[in-house]
Short mmCIF file of C-alpha atoms and ligand atoms in Angstrom, two decimals:
data_model
loop_
_atom_site.label_atom_id
_atom_site.label_comp_id
_atom_site.label_asym_id
_atom_site.label_seq_id
_atom_site.Cartn_x
_atom_site.Cartn_y
_atom_site.Cartn_z
CA MET A 1 -7.16 14.37 -3.13
CA LEU A 2 -9.28 11.45 -2.14
CA GLU A 3 -8.22 7.92 -2.57
CA ILE A 4 -10.35 4.81 -2.92
CA ILE A 5 -8.69 1.39 -2.21
CA MET A 6 -10.48 -1.73 -3.09
CA LEU A 7 -9.35 -4.04 -0.26
CA GLY A 8 -11.66 -7.05 -1.21
CA THR A 9 -13.56 -7.43 -4.33
CA GLY A 10 -14.98 -11.10 -4.05
CA GLY A 11 -18.62 -12.16 -3.33
CA SER A 12 -19.73 -14.81 -0.95
CA MET A 13 -16.38 -16.73 -0.78
CA PRO A 14 -12.83 -15.53 -1.05
CA THR A 15 -10.76 -16.80 -4.11
CA GLU A 16 -7.07 -17.07 -4.70
CA ASN A 17 -6.90 -13.40 -5.84
CA ARG A 18 -9.90 -11.81 -4.24
CA ASN A 19 -10.70 -11.07 -0.59
CA LEU A 20 -14.19 -10.46 0.62
CA PRO A 21 -15.83 -6.98 0.42
CA ALA A 22 -14.01 -4.05 1.99
CA ILE A 23 -13.40 -0.61 0.53
CA ALA A 24 -11.26 2.07 2.12
CA VAL A 25 -11.53 5.72 1.33
CA ARG A 26 -8.54 7.76 2.52
CA TYR A 27 -8.86 11.59 2.91
CA GLN A 28 -6.72 13.99 5.03
CA GLY A 29 -5.92 11.58 7.82
CA TRP A 30 -9.15 9.77 7.68
CA VAL A 31 -9.81 6.15 6.68
CA LEU A 32 -13.50 5.41 6.10
CA MET A 33 -14.13 1.74 5.39
CA PHE A 34 -17.19 0.32 3.76
CA ASP A 35 -17.82 -3.39 4.71
CA CYS A 36 -15.30 -5.45 6.45
CA GLY A 37 -14.87 -8.77 4.76
CA GLU A 38 -12.79 -11.66 6.05
CA ASP A 39 -8.99 -11.09 6.28
CA VAL A 40 -9.28 -7.35 5.82
CA GLN A 41 -6.40 -6.96 8.35
CA ARG A 42 -3.88 -8.29 5.95
CA GLN A 43 -5.20 -6.11 3.24
CA ILE A 44 -5.00 -3.03 5.43
CA ASP A 45 -1.37 -3.88 5.90
CA ARG A 46 -0.78 -4.37 2.22
CA ALA A 47 -2.42 -1.15 1.54
CA SER A 48 -0.32 0.58 4.28
CA LEU A 49 -3.45 2.11 5.92
CA GLY A 50 -1.93 2.24 9.35
CA THR A 51 -3.15 1.35 12.91
CA ASN A 52 -4.08 4.46 14.58
CA LYS A 53 -5.91 6.65 11.95
CA LYS A 54 -9.14 8.37 12.56
CA MET A 55 -11.47 5.70 11.22
CA ALA A 56 -15.07 4.68 10.68
CA ILE A 57 -16.44 1.52 9.46
CA PHE A 58 -19.83 1.30 7.56
CA VAL A 59 -21.37 -2.07 7.39
CA SER A 60 -23.92 -2.62 4.55
CA HIS A 61 -25.72 -5.71 6.11
CA MET A 62 -25.16 -8.56 8.46
CA HIS A 63 -24.29 -11.41 6.04
CA ALA A 64 -21.05 -13.10 6.92
CA ASP A 65 -19.05 -12.17 3.83
CA HIS A 66 -19.38 -8.52 4.78
CA ILE A 67 -18.43 -8.70 8.39
CA LEU A 68 -16.16 -11.60 9.08
CA GLY A 69 -13.08 -9.21 8.93
CA LEU A 70 -14.20 -7.19 12.00
CA PRO A 71 -13.11 -9.70 14.73
CA GLY A 72 -9.60 -9.82 13.10
CA LEU A 73 -9.38 -6.20 12.82
CA LEU A 74 -10.18 -5.57 16.42
CA LEU A 75 -7.71 -8.09 17.48
CA ARG A 76 -4.95 -6.69 15.26
CA PHE A 77 -5.58 -3.11 16.36
CA SER A 78 -5.37 -4.14 20.05
CA LEU A 79 -2.17 -6.04 19.50
CA LEU A 80 -0.64 -3.07 17.80
CA GLY A 81 -1.86 -0.72 20.53
CA ARG A 82 -4.46 1.33 18.77
CA ILE A 83 -5.64 4.28 20.93
CA LYS A 84 -8.06 6.23 18.90
CA PRO A 85 -11.71 5.19 19.22
CA LEU A 86 -13.18 3.11 16.40
CA ASN A 87 -16.75 4.00 15.15
CA VAL A 88 -18.74 1.28 13.49
CA TYR A 89 -22.05 2.01 11.74
CA GLY A 90 -24.72 -0.37 10.57
CA PRO A 91 -27.70 -2.54 11.40
CA LYS A 92 -28.52 -2.82 15.12
CA GLU A 93 -27.41 -6.56 15.24
CA LEU A 94 -23.82 -5.17 14.97
CA ILE A 95 -23.96 -4.24 18.67
CA ASP A 96 -24.10 -7.80 19.97
CA TYR A 97 -21.88 -8.99 17.19
CA VAL A 98 -19.05 -6.48 18.17
CA LYS A 99 -19.59 -7.26 21.91
CA VAL A 100 -19.14 -11.06 21.34
CA ASN A 101 -16.12 -10.41 19.11
CA GLN A 102 -14.58 -8.14 21.83
CA SER A 103 -14.98 -10.87 24.46
CA THR A 104 -12.74 -13.14 22.42
CA ILE A 105 -9.85 -10.77 22.68
CA ASN A 106 -8.29 -12.06 25.86
CA LEU A 107 -6.27 -9.23 26.88
CA GLY A 108 -9.15 -6.70 26.07
CA THR A 109 -9.04 -4.03 23.44
CA THR A 110 -6.72 -1.09 23.82
CA PHE A 111 -9.20 1.32 22.22
CA GLU A 112 -13.01 2.06 22.58
CA THR A 113 -15.23 0.74 19.88
CA VAL A 114 -18.54 2.66 19.44
CA VAL A 115 -21.27 0.97 17.51
CA HIS A 116 -23.84 3.03 15.92
CA ALA A 117 -27.16 1.27 15.05
CA ILE A 118 -28.43 3.32 12.14
CA GLU A 119 -31.47 4.03 10.00
CA PRO A 120 -31.36 5.46 6.56
CA GLY A 121 -30.33 9.20 6.52
CA VAL A 122 -27.19 11.28 7.24
CA ILE A 123 -25.19 9.35 9.78
CA PHE A 124 -21.64 10.80 9.57
CA GLN A 125 -20.24 14.30 9.27
CA GLU A 126 -16.70 15.07 9.85
CA GLU A 127 -14.84 18.03 8.27
CA ASP A 128 -15.54 17.89 4.53
CA LEU A 129 -16.96 14.34 4.59
CA THR A 130 -20.66 13.29 4.82
CA VAL A 131 -22.09 9.86 4.74
CA ARG A 132 -25.67 9.13 4.02
CA ALA A 133 -27.14 5.60 4.32
CA PHE A 134 -30.06 4.49 2.16
CA GLU A 135 -32.01 1.22 2.16
CA VAL A 136 -31.46 -1.20 -0.69
CA ASP A 137 -33.37 -4.34 -1.88
CA HIS A 138 -31.43 -7.38 -0.59
CA ARG A 139 -32.52 -10.13 1.84
CA GLY A 140 -33.37 -8.50 5.06
CA PHE A 141 -32.31 -5.01 6.19
CA ALA A 142 -29.45 -3.85 3.90
CA LEU A 143 -27.98 -0.39 3.27
CA GLY A 144 -26.11 1.26 0.59
CA TYR A 145 -23.85 4.28 1.30
CA GLU A 146 -23.37 7.75 -0.38
CA LEU A 147 -20.11 9.69 0.56
CA THR A 148 -19.88 13.20 -0.36
CA LEU A 149 -16.86 15.44 -0.13
CA GLN A 150 -17.69 19.11 -0.04
CA LYS A 151 -15.19 21.77 0.68
CA PRO A 152 -16.65 24.68 2.82
CA THR A 153 -15.16 27.23 0.44
CA GLY A 154 -13.22 27.70 -2.89
CA GLU A 155 -9.53 28.11 -3.15
CA PHE A 156 -8.09 30.77 -0.75
CA ILE A 157 -6.67 33.74 -2.82
CA PRO A 158 -3.86 35.42 -0.82
CA GLU A 159 -3.71 38.45 -3.03
CA ARG A 160 -7.26 39.41 -2.13
CA ALA A 161 -6.58 38.92 1.53
CA GLU A 162 -3.58 41.18 1.38
CA LYS A 163 -5.66 43.86 -0.55
CA LEU A 164 -8.25 43.72 2.28
CA GLY A 165 -5.47 44.24 4.85
CA ILE A 166 -5.91 40.97 6.57
CA PRO A 167 -2.61 40.12 8.48
CA ILE A 168 -1.06 36.83 7.59
CA GLY A 169 -1.74 34.21 10.26
CA PRO A 170 -4.63 32.69 11.97
CA MET A 171 -7.13 34.90 10.14
CA TRP A 172 -6.08 33.49 6.80
CA SER A 173 -6.49 29.85 8.08
CA LYS A 174 -9.99 30.63 9.47
CA LEU A 175 -11.11 32.29 6.15
CA ALA A 176 -9.64 29.36 4.20
CA ALA A 177 -11.62 26.96 6.41
CA GLY A 178 -14.87 28.91 5.67
CA GLU A 179 -15.10 31.20 8.74
CA SER A 180 -15.65 34.91 8.77
CA VAL A 181 -13.23 37.08 10.73
CA GLN A 182 -13.26 40.50 12.35
CA LEU A 183 -10.46 42.83 11.60
CA GLU A 184 -9.17 45.45 14.11
CA GLY A 185 -11.54 48.41 13.80
CA GLY A 186 -14.59 46.02 13.56
CA LYS A 187 -14.92 45.15 9.87
CA THR A 188 -15.98 41.67 9.11
CA VAL A 189 -14.51 39.80 6.19
CA HIS A 190 -16.45 36.82 4.90
CA PRO A 191 -14.74 33.78 3.20
CA GLU A 192 -16.38 34.44 -0.19
CA GLU A 193 -14.45 37.76 -0.35
CA VAL A 194 -11.09 36.00 -0.40
CA THR A 195 -11.83 32.62 -2.03
CA GLY A 196 -12.60 31.37 -5.54
CA PRO A 197 -15.75 29.56 -6.50
CA ARG A 198 -16.78 26.72 -4.28
CA PRO A 199 -16.17 23.48 -6.06
CA ASN A 200 -18.92 20.91 -6.83
CA PRO A 201 -19.24 18.16 -4.33
CA VAL A 202 -17.40 14.91 -5.05
CA LYS A 203 -19.72 11.87 -4.63
CA ILE A 204 -18.86 8.15 -4.23
CA VAL A 205 -21.72 5.62 -3.91
CA TYR A 206 -21.43 2.11 -2.67
CA SER A 207 -24.26 -0.27 -3.39
CA GLY A 208 -23.82 -2.96 -0.78
CA ASP A 209 -25.63 -6.17 -1.81
CA THR A 210 -28.74 -5.36 -3.74
CA ARG A 211 -31.23 -5.80 -6.57
CA PRO A 212 -31.36 -2.89 -8.84
CA CYS A 213 -33.53 -0.39 -7.01
CA GLN A 214 -34.78 3.15 -7.04
CA ALA A 215 -32.94 4.19 -3.92
CA LEU A 216 -29.57 3.35 -5.49
CA ARG A 217 -30.64 4.95 -8.83
CA GLU A 218 -31.32 8.23 -6.92
CA ALA A 219 -28.21 8.08 -4.71
CA SER A 220 -26.12 7.59 -7.79
CA LYS A 221 -27.47 10.69 -9.56
CA ASN A 222 -24.30 12.47 -10.88
CA ALA A 223 -22.00 10.47 -8.68
CA ASN A 224 -18.31 10.55 -9.64
CA VAL A 225 -17.85 6.94 -8.74
CA LEU A 226 -20.44 4.14 -8.30
CA ILE A 227 -19.00 1.00 -6.68
CA SER A 228 -21.48 -1.62 -7.27
CA GLU A 229 -21.94 -5.35 -6.60
CA ALA A 230 -22.45 -7.28 -9.89
CA MET A 231 -22.82 -10.87 -8.57
CA TYR A 232 -23.96 -12.28 -11.93
CA THR A 233 -24.25 -11.84 -15.74
CA THR A 234 -27.72 -11.81 -17.31
CA GLU A 235 -27.24 -15.49 -18.08
CA HIS A 236 -28.02 -16.01 -14.35
CA GLU A 237 -30.59 -13.33 -13.96
CA ASP A 238 -32.90 -15.95 -12.28
CA LEU A 239 -30.27 -16.57 -9.48
CA ALA A 240 -29.88 -12.68 -9.11
CA GLU A 241 -33.53 -12.34 -8.64
CA GLU A 242 -33.74 -15.36 -6.12
CA ARG A 243 -30.80 -14.29 -3.96
CA GLY A 244 -31.31 -10.57 -3.99
CA HIS A 245 -28.38 -9.55 -6.19
CA SER A 246 -27.67 -7.74 -9.50
CA THR A 247 -26.32 -8.42 -12.85
CA ALA A 248 -23.49 -6.39 -14.46
CA LYS A 249 -25.97 -5.24 -17.05
CA ALA A 250 -28.51 -3.89 -14.61
CA MET A 251 -25.84 -1.93 -12.72
CA ALA A 252 -24.42 -0.57 -15.90
CA GLN A 253 -27.91 0.61 -16.85
CA ILE A 254 -28.23 2.32 -13.50
CA ALA A 255 -24.88 4.08 -14.12
CA SER A 256 -26.02 5.24 -17.45
CA GLU A 257 -29.39 6.49 -16.36
CA SER A 258 -27.81 8.21 -13.32
CA ASN A 259 -24.99 10.02 -15.21
CA VAL A 260 -22.20 8.34 -13.19
CA GLY A 261 -18.55 9.14 -14.00
CA LEU A 262 -17.02 5.79 -13.35
CA LEU A 263 -18.70 2.43 -12.55
CA VAL A 264 -16.61 -0.06 -10.62
CA LEU A 265 -18.01 -3.56 -10.57
CA THR A 266 -17.15 -5.60 -7.51
CA HIS A 267 -18.53 -8.53 -5.46
CA TYR A 268 -18.93 -10.97 -8.38
CA SER A 269 -19.50 -14.64 -7.82
CA PRO A 270 -16.41 -17.06 -7.80
CA ARG A 271 -18.02 -18.84 -10.76
CA TYR A 272 -16.76 -15.98 -12.98
CA PHE A 273 -13.13 -16.74 -12.42
CA ASP A 274 -11.29 -13.69 -13.70
CA GLY A 275 -14.39 -11.74 -14.15
CA SER A 276 -14.05 -11.21 -17.85
CA ASP A 277 -17.69 -11.93 -18.51
CA ILE A 278 -18.75 -9.59 -15.92
CA ILE A 279 -16.69 -6.58 -17.29
CA ARG A 280 -17.58 -7.40 -20.84
CA GLU A 281 -21.28 -7.18 -19.95
CA GLY A 282 -20.83 -4.02 -17.94
CA LYS A 283 -18.83 -2.30 -20.59
CA ASN A 284 -21.37 -3.21 -23.36
CA ASN A 285 -23.96 -1.28 -21.37
CA PHE A 286 -21.83 1.45 -19.87
CA ALA A 287 -18.41 2.34 -21.41
CA ASP A 288 -16.87 3.94 -18.32
CA THR A 289 -16.91 0.69 -16.37
CA VAL A 290 -13.92 -1.13 -14.75
CA LEU A 291 -13.68 -4.38 -12.87
CA ALA A 292 -12.58 -4.03 -9.28
CA ARG A 293 -9.27 -5.78 -8.40
CA ASP A 294 -7.87 -6.28 -4.85
CA LEU A 295 -5.73 -3.34 -4.02
CA MET A 296 -6.72 -1.22 -7.18
CA ARG A 297 -6.56 2.42 -6.22
CA ILE A 298 -8.72 5.20 -7.62
CA THR A 299 -7.83 8.70 -6.80
CA LEU A 300 -10.16 11.59 -7.26
CA ASP A 301 -9.00 15.23 -7.60
CA LYS A 302 -11.13 18.12 -6.34
CA GLU A 303 -13.06 18.29 -9.62
CA GLY A 304 -13.88 14.61 -9.22
CA ASN A 305 -11.61 13.40 -12.08
CA TYR A 306 -10.27 9.98 -11.57
CA THR A 307 -7.02 8.10 -12.02
CA ILE A 308 -6.89 4.36 -11.66
CA THR A 309 -3.83 2.56 -10.47
CA GLU A 310 -3.85 -1.14 -10.95
CA PRO A 311 -2.45 -3.21 -8.04
CA GLY A 312 1.20 -3.87 -7.97
CA LEU A 313 2.17 -0.89 -10.03
CA GLU A 314 2.76 1.53 -7.18
CA PRO A 315 5.14 0.76 -4.33
CA PRO A 316 3.31 1.02 -1.00
CA THR A 317 4.33 3.93 1.14
CA LYS A 318 4.49 3.18 4.88
CA SER A 319 1.99 5.36 6.67
CA GLN A 320 3.02 7.41 9.67
CA ASP A 321 0.66 7.06 12.66
ZN1 LIG B 1 -22.41 -10.26 -0.07
ZN1 LIG B 2 -25.71 -10.29 1.31
#
């Protein structure tokens, strides 16, 4: 099971109920974070994401509303004694930005921060998770991200393994992880012989800040979830164009054309207060649209079916580091 937690859903300025952009994806001990808006450290605490998880942060672009949370996060993790290295991916300007921020932590950080200056393409591959960056159309260099979860094999079927005489133990684990094994006597067993059909990949796409563009349309093809900025409604299309943003309608049209499972509209302007105009416009153009709220959780099962938990309805579970 993979879980998306919307840590911050505001655009440009925080409001009473909305922090600046940050999205966490939790999967088997990993926390992948997309953008790092101001005060993300308190949202991490509220969402019980822990201090010492395997973690990577993907920054969409160097506008302040997407990166002001990084200094606080580095400080928090140091004060709490994080040990594991932290990998940060994004535009090359991040290298100096992180260096300057580290220099403000007077006792020094307790962990290594590795900054990866990236270009569009596959930038991260760990276990079943792959992240691809693609360039979007904002002001200056800006990236969107496509996260794919692909299991190496289908479900392990113990009866088949027993039938083939494979002893219970490490060989079972290897086959379940997609590796072939050699039995005593030399016979090789391949994972396909003891597993069910390989499930389709589960795909999540994050737009970053962007005008509607072809790269986003292509990345979103058959995505289970598209998390997209929707800074304006069509009433302010002129502002969207001038400032390099999108309307709820434009993103709903992309979701519809790209056969998306669920569209999550986020990063909307503080002028829309509770976002009712944004969600109305989104839903009118694509029925499977929800408005992101801080600490909303979306869980995806291995078939990519989603369940949405509104914030406040689920007691937080303290994570074990
Ligand atoms: Zn922004
Ligand atoms: Zn921006």
